[in-house]
PDB file of C-alpha atoms and ligand atoms in Angstrom:
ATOM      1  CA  UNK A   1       0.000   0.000   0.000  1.00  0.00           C
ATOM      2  CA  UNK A   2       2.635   2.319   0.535  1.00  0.00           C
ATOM      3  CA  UNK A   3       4.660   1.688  -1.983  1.00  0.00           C
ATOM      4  CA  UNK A   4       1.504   2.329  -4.169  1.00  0.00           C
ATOM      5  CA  UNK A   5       0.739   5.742  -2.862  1.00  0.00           C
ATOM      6  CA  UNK A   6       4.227   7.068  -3.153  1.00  0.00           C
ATOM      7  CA  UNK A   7       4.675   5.577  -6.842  1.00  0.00           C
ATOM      8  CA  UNK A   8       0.854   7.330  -6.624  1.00  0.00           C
ATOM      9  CA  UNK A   9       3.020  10.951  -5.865  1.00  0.00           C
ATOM     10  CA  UNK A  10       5.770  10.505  -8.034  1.00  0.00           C
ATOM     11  CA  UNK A  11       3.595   9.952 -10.979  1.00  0.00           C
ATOM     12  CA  UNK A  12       1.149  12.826  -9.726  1.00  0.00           C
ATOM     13  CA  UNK A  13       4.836  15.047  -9.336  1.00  0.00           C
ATOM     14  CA  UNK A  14       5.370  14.173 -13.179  1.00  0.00           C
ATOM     15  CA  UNK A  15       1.857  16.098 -13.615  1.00  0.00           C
ATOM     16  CA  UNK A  16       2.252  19.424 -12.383  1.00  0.00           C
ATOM     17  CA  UNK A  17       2.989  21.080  -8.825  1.00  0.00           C
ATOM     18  CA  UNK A  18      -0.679  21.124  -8.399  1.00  0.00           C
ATOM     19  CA  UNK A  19      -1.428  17.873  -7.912  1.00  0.00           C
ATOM     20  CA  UNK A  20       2.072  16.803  -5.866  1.00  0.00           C
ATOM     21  CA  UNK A  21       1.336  17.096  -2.356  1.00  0.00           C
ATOM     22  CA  UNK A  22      -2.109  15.753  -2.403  1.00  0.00           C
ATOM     23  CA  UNK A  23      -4.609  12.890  -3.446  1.00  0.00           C
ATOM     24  CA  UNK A  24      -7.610  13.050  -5.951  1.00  0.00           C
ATOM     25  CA  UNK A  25     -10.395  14.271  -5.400  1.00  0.00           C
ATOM     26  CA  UNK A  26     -14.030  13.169  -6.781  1.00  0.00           C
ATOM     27  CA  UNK A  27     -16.812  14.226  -6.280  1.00  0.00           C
ATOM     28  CA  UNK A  28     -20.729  12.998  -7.226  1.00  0.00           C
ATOM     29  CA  UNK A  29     -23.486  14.929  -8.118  1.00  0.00           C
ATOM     30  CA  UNK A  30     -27.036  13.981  -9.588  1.00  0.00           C
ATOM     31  CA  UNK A  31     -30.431  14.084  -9.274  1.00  0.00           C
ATOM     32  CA  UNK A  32     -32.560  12.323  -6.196  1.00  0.00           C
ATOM     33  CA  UNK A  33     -32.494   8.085  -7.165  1.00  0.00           C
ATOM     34  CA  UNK A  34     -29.512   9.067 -10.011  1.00  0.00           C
ATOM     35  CA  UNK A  35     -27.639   6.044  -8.377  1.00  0.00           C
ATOM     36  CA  UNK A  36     -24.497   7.728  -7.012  1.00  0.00           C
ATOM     37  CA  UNK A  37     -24.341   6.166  -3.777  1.00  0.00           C
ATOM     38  CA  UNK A  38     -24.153   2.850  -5.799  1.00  0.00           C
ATOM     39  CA  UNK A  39     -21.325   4.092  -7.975  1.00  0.00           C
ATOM     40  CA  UNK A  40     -19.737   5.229  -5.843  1.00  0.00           C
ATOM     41  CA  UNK A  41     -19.151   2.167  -4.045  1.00  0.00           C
ATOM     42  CA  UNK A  42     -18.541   0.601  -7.364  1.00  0.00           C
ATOM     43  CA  UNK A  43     -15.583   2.720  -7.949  1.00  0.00           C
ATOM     44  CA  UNK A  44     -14.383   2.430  -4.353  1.00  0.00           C
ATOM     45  CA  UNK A  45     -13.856  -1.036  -4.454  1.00  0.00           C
ATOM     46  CA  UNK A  46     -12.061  -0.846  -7.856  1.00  0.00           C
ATOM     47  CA  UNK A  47      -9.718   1.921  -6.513  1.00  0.00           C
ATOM     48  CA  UNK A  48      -8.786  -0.401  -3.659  1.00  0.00           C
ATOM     49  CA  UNK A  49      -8.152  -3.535  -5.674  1.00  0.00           C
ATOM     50  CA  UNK A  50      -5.364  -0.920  -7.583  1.00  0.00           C
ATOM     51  CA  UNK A  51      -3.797  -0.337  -3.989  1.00  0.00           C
ATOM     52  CA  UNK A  52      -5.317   2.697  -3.457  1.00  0.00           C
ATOM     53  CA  UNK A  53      -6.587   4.102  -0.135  1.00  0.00           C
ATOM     54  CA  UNK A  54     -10.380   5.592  -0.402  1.00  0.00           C
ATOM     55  CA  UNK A  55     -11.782   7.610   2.029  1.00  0.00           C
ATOM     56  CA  UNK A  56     -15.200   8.048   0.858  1.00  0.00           C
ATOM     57  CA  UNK A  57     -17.338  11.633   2.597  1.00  0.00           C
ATOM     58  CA  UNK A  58     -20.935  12.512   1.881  1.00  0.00           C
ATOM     59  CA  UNK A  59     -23.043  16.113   2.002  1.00  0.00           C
ATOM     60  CA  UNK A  60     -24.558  16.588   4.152  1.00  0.00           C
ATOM     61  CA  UNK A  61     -22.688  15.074   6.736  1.00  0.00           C
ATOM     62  CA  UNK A  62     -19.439  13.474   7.143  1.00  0.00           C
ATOM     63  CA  UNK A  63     -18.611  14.907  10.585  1.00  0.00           C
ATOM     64  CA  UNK A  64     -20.509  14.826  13.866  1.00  0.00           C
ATOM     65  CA  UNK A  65     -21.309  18.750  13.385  1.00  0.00           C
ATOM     66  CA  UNK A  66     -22.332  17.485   9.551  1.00  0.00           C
ATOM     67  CA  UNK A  67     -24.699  14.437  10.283  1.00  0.00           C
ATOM     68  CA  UNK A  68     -26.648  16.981  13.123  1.00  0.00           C
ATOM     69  CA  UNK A  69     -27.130  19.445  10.244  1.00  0.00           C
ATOM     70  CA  UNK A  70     -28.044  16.372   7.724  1.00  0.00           C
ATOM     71  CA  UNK A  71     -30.954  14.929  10.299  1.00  0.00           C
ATOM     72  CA  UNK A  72     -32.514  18.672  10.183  1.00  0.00           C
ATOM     73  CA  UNK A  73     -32.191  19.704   6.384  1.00  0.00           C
ATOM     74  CA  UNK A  74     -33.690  16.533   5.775  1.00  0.00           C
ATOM     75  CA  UNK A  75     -36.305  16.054   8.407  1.00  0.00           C
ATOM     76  CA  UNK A  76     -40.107  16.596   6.969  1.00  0.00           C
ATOM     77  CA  UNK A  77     -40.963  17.676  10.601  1.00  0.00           C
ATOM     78  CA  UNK A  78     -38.506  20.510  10.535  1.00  0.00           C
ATOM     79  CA  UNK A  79     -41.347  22.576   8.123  1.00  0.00           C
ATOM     80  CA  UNK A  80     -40.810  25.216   6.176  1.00  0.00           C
ATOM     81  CA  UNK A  81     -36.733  26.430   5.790  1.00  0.00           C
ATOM     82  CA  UNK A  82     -36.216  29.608   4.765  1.00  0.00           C
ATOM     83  CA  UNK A  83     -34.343  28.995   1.377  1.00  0.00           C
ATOM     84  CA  UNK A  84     -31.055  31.247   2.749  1.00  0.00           C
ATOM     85  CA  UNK A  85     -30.992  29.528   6.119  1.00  0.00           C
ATOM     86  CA  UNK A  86     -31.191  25.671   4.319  1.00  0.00           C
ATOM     87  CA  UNK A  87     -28.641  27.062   2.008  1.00  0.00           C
ATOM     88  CA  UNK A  88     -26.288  28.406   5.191  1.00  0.00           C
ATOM     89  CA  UNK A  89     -26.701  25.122   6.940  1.00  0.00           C
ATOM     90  CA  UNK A  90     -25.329  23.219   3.534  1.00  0.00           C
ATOM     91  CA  UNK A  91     -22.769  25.676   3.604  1.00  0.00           C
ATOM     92  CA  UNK A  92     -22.123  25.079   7.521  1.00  0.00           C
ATOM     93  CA  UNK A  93     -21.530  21.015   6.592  1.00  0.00           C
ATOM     94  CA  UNK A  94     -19.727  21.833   4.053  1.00  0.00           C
ATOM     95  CA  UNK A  95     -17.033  23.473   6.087  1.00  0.00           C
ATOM     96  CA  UNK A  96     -16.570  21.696   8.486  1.00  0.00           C
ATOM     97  CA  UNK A  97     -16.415  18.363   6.466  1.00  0.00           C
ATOM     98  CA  UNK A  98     -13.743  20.389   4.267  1.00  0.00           C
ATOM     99  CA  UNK A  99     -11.879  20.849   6.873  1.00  0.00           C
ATOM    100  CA  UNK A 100     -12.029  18.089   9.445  1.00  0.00           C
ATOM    101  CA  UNK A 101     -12.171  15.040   6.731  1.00  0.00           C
ATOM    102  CA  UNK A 102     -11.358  16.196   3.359  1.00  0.00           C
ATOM    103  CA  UNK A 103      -7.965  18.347   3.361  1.00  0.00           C
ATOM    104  CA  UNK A 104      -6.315  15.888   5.732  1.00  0.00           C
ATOM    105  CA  UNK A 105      -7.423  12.953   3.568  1.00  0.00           C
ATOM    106  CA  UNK A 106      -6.272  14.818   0.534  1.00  0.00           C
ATOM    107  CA  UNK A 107      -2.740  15.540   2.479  1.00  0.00           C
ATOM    108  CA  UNK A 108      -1.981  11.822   3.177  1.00  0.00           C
ATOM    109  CA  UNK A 109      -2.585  11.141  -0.164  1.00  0.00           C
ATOM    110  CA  UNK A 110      -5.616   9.145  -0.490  1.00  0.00           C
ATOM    111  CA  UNK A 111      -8.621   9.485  -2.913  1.00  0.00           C
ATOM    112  CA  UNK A 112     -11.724  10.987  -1.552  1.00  0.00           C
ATOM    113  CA  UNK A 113     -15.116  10.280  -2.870  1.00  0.00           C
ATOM    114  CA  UNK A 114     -17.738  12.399  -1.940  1.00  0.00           C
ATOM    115  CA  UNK A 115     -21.349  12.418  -2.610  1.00  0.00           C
ATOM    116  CA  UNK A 116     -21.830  15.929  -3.372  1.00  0.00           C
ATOM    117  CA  UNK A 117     -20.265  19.021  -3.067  1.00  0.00           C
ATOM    118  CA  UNK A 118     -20.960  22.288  -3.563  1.00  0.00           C
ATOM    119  CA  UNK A 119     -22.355  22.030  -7.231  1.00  0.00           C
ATOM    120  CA  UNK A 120     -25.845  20.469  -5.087  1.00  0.00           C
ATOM    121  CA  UNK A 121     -25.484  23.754  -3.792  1.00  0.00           C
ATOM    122  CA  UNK A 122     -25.932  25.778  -7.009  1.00  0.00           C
ATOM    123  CA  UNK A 123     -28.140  23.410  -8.273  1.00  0.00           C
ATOM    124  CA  UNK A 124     -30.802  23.085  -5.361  1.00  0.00           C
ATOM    125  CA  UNK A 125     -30.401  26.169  -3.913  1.00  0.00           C
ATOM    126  CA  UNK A 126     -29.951  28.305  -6.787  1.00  0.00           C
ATOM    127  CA  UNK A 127     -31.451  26.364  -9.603  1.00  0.00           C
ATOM    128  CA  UNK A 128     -33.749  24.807  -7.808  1.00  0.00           C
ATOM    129  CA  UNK A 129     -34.541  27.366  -4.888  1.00  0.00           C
ATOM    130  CA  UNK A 130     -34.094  30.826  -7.449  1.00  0.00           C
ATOM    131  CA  UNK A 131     -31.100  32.313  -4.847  1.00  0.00           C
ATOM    132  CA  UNK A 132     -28.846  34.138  -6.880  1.00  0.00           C
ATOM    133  CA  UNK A 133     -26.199  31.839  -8.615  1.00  0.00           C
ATOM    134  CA  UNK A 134     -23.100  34.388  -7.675  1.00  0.00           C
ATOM    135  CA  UNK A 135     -24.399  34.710  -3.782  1.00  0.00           C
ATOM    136  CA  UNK A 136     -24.070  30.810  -3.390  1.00  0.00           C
ATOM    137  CA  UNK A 137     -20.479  31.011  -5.646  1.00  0.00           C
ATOM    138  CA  UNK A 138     -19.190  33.327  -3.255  1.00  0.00           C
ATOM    139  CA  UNK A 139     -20.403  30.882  -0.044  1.00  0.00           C
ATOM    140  CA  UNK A 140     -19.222  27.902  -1.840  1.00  0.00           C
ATOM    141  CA  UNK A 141     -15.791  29.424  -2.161  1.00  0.00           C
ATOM    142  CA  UNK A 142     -15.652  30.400   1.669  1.00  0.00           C
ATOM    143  CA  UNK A 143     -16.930  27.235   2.882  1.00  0.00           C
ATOM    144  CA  UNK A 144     -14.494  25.305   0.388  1.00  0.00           C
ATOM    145  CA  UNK A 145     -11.888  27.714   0.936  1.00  0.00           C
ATOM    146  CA  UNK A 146     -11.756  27.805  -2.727  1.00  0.00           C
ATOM    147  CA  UNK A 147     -10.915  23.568  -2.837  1.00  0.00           C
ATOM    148  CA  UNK A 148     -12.602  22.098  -5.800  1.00  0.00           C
ATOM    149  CA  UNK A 149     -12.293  18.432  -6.946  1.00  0.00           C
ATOM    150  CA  UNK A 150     -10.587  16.747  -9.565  1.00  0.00           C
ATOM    151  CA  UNK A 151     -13.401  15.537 -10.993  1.00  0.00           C
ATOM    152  CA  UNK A 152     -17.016  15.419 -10.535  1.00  0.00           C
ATOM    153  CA  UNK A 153     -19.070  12.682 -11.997  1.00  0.00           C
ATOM    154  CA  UNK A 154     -22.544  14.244 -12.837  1.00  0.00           C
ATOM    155  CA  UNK A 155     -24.812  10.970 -13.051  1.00  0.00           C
ATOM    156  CA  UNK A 156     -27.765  12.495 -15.318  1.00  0.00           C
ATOM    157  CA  UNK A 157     -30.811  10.375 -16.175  1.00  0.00           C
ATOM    158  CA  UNK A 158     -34.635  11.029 -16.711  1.00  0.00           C
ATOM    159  CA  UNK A 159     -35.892  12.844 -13.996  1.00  0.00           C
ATOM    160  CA  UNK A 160     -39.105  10.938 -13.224  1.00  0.00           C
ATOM    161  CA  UNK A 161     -37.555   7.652 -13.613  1.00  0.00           C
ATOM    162  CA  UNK A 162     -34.994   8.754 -10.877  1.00  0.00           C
ATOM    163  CA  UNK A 163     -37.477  10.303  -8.449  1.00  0.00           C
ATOM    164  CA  UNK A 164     -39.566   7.261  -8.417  1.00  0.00           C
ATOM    165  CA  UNK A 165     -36.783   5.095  -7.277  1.00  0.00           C
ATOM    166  CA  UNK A 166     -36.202   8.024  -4.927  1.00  0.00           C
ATOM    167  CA  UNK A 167     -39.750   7.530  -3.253  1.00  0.00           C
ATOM    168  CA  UNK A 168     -39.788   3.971  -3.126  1.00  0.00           C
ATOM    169  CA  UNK A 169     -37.338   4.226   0.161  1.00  0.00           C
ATOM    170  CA  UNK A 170     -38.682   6.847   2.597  1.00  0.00           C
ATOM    171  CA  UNK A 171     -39.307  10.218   1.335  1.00  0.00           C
ATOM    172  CA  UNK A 172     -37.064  13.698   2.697  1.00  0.00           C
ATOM    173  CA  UNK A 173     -38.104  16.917   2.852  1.00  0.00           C
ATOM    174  CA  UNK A 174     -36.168  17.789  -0.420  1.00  0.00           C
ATOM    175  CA  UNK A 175     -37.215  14.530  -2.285  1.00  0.00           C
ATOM    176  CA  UNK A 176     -40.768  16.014  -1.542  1.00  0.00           C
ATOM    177  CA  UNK A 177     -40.393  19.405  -2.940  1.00  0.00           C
ATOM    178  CA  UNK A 178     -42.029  18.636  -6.174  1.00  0.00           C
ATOM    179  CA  UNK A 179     -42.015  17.586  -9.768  1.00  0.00           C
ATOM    180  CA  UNK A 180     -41.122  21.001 -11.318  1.00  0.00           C
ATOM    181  CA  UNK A 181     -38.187  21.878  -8.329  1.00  0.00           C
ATOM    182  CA  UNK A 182     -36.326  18.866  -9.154  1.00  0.00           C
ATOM    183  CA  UNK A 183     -36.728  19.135 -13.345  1.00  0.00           C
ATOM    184  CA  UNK A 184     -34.697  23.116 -12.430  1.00  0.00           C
ATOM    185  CA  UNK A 185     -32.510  20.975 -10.123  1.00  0.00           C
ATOM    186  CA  UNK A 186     -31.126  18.895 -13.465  1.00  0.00           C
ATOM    187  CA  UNK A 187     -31.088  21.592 -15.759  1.00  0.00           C
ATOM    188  CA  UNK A 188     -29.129  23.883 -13.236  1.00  0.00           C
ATOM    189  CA  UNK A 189     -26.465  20.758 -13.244  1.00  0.00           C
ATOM    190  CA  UNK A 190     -26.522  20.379 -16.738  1.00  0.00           C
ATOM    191  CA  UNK A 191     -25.407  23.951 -16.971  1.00  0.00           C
ATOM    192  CA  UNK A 192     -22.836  23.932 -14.348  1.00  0.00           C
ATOM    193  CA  UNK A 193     -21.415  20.983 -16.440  1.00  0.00           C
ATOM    194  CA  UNK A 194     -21.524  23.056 -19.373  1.00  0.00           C
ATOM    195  CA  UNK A 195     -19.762  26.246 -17.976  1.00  0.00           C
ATOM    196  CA  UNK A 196     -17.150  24.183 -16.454  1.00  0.00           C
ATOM    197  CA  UNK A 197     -17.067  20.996 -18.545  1.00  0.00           C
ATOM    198  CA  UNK A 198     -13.288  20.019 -18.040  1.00  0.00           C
ATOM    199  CA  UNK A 199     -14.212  19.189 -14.292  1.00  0.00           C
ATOM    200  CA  UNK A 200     -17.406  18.075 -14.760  1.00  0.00           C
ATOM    201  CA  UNK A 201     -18.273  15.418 -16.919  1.00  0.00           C
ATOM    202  CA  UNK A 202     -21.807  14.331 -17.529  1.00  0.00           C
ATOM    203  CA  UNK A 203     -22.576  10.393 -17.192  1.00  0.00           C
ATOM    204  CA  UNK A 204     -25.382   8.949 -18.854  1.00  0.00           C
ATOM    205  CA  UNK A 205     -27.113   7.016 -15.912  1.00  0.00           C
ATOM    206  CA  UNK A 206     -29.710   4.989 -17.498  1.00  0.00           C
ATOM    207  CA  UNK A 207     -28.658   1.713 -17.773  1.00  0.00           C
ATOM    208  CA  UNK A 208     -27.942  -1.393 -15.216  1.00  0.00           C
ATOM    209  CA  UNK A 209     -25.314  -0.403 -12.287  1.00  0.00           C
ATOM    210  CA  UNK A 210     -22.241  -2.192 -14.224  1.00  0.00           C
ATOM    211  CA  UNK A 211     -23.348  -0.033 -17.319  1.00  0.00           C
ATOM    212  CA  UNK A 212     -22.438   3.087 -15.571  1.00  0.00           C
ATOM    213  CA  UNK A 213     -19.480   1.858 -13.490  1.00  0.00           C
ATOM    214  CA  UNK A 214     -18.093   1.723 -16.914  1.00  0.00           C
ATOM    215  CA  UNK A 215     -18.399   4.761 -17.722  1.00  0.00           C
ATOM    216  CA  UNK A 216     -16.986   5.929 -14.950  1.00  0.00           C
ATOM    217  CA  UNK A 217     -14.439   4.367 -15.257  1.00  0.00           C
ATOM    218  CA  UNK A 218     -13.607   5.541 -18.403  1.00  0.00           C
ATOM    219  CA  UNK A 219     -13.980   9.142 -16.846  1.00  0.00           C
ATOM    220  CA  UNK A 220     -11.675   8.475 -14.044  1.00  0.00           C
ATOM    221  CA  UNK A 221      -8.610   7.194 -16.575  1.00  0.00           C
ATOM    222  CA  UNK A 222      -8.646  10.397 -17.931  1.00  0.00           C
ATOM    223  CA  UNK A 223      -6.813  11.620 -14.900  1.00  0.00           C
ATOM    224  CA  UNK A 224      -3.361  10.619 -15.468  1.00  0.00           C
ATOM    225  CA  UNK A 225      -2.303   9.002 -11.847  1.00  0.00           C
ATOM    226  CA  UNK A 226      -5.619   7.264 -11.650  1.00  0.00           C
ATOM    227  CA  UNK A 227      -5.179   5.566 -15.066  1.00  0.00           C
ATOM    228  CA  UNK A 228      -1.570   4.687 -14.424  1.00  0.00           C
ATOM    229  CA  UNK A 229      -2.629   2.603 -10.735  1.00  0.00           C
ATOM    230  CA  UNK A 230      -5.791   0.913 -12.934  1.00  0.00           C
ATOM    231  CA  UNK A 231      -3.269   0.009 -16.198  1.00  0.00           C
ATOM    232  CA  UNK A 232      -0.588  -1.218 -13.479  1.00  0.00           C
ATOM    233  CA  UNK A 233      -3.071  -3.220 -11.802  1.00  0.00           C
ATOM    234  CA  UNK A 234      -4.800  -4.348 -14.915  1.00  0.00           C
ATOM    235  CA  UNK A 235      -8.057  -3.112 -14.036  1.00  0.00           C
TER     236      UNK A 235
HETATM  237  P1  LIG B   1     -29.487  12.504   0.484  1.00  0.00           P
HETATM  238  O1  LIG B   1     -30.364  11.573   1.235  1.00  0.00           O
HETATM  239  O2  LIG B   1     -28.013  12.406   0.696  1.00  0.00           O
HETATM  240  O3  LIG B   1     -29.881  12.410  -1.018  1.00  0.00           O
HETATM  241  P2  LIG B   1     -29.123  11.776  -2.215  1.00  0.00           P
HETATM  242  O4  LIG B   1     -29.033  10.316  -1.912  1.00  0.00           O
HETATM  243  O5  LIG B   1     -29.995  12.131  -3.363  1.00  0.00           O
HETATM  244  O6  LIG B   1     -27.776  12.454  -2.247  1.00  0.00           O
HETATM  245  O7  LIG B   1     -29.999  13.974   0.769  1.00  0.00           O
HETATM  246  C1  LIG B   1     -29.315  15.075   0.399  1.00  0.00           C
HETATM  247  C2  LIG B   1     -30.361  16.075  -0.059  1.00  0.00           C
HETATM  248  O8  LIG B   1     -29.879  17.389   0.156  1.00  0.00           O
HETATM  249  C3  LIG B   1     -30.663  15.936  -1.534  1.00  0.00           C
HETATM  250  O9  LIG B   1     -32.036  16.123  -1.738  1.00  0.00           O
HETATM  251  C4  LIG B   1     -29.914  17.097  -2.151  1.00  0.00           C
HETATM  252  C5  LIG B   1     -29.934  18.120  -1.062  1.00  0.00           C
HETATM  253  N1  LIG B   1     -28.812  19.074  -1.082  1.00  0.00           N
HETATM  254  C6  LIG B   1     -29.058  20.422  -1.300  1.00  0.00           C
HETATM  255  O10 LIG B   1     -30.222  20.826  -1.503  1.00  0.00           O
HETATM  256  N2  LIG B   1     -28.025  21.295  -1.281  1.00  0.00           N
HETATM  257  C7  LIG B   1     -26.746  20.907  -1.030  1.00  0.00           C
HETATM  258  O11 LIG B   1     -25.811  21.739  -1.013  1.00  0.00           O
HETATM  259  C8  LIG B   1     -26.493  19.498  -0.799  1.00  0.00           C
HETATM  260  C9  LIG B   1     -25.103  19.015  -0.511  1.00  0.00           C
HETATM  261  C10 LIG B   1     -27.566  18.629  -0.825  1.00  0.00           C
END
C-alpha cells in the first residue's frame, strides 16, 4: 500500500505542482435516485483492488457537526426552511467536512469520494430554490476555501424515472419538494457541467449499475495518476 501511494506521488509530481502534495479528489453529483451512492461504491472497491486508499465523505454530513445538520435539512418535521438559512446550513456542513475530513485525507494522499459538493449547492439552492447563482459562488468558495475536486461525476438520467426510485425508500423533505423543483434541479447541473465541462463530466445514468461503473471508469482514466494505478493493476 505504501509503496503504491508514493509511486501514486511521483507519478502525480510528473503532472504538475498542483497535484504533488495531495490525493484526488471526486466528487458525485445527480439528481434524487440518479444512483451515485451505488457508484460510488462501485468505484471504491475498484480503486482499492489498484492499492489505493479511499476515504469516501458525503453532504450533508461526514462529521458529527455534519450528520446533526443532515438529520434537520432533511427532516419533513422541521417545516418550512427559509431557502437562505437551508442554504447556510449546507454551507455550515460543508465546512466543516472540508476541513475536518477532506484536506487531511487529501494531504496523506488518499482518494476521496464524496457524494456531493458544492455544485448540489448551485443546483438546489440556486437552480432549484431561485437564490442568486453568484451569492451561493461566493459561499461555496468560503466554505471550500476555494478547494474544488478533480473531478465530478454528474450521473444524469430522466428525472421521473430517478425520483420514483427516490420515493420507493422513505421520502425527505427535499425529495418532496415537487415535480417542477427537481426538473430546475437537473437543468441547473446540466449547466454547471456546461460552464465548467473540463471538471465536470456528464454520465449517462440509465442503464444497469455495471453499465455506468463503466463509464466511470472511463472518466476516471482520464486523470493521469488514476489511469496509471488501474493500467498497473490491470483493471
Ligand atoms: P441525500 O439523502 O443524501 O440524497 P441523495 O441520496 O440524493 O444524495 O440527501 C441530500 C439532499 O440534500 C438531496 O435532496 C440534495 C440536497 N442538497 C441540497 O439541496 N443542497 C446541497 O448543497 C447538498 C449538498 C444537498
Amino acid at each position: 500500500m505504501a509503496a503504491r501511494l508514493s509511486r501514486l506521488r511521483y507519478s502525480a509530481a510528473e503532472w504538475g505542482p498542483a497535484m504533488t502534495a495531495r490525493g484526488v479528489f471526486l466528487s458525485f453529483e445527480g439528481g434524487e435516485g440518479s444512483g451515485k451512492s451505488t457508484q460510488i461504491s462501485i468505484l471504491a472497491k475498484t480503486l482499492e483492488r489498484a492499492g489505493l486508499e479511499v476515504v469516501l465523505a458525503r453532504e450533508p454530513g461526514g462529521t458529527s457537526l455534519g450528520e446533526a445538520v443532515r438529520a434537520l435539512l432533511l427532516d419533513p418535521a422541521t417545516g418550512d426552511v427559509d431557502s437562505r438559512a437551508e442554504l447556510l446550513l449546507y454551507e455550515a456542513s460543508r465546512a466543516q467536512l472540508t476541513r475536518e475530513l477532506i484536506q487531511p485525507a487529501l494531504a496523506t494522499g488518499a482518494v476521496v469520494l464524496c457524494d456531493r459538493y458544492y455544485d448540489s449547492s448551485t443546483a438546489y439552492q440556486g437552480y432549484g430554490r431561485g437564490l442568486p447563482i453568484s451569492e451561493i459562488e461566493a459561499l461555496n468558495s468560503s466554505a471550500t476555501s476555494g478547494l474544488k475536486p478533480d473531478m465530478t461525476l454528474l450521473l444524469d438520467g430522466d428525472h421521473q424515472r430517478g425520483m420514483n426510485r427516490a420515493t420507493t425508500e422513505s421520502t425527505d423533505r427535499l425529495e418532496a419538494a415537487g415535480d417542477e423543483f427537481h426538473k430546475r434541479v437537473r437543468h441547473g447541473f446540466l449547466k454547471i457541467a456546461q460552464a465548467d465541462s473540463l471538471r465536470v463530466k456528464v454520465i449517462d445514468a440509465e442503464g444497469t449499475p455495471e453499465q455506468v461503473a463503466k463509464r466511470v471508469l472511463a472518466s476516471i482514466r482520464t486523470i493521469p495518476v488514476l489511469a496509471l494505478v488501474l493500467a498497473e493493476a490491470d483493471l
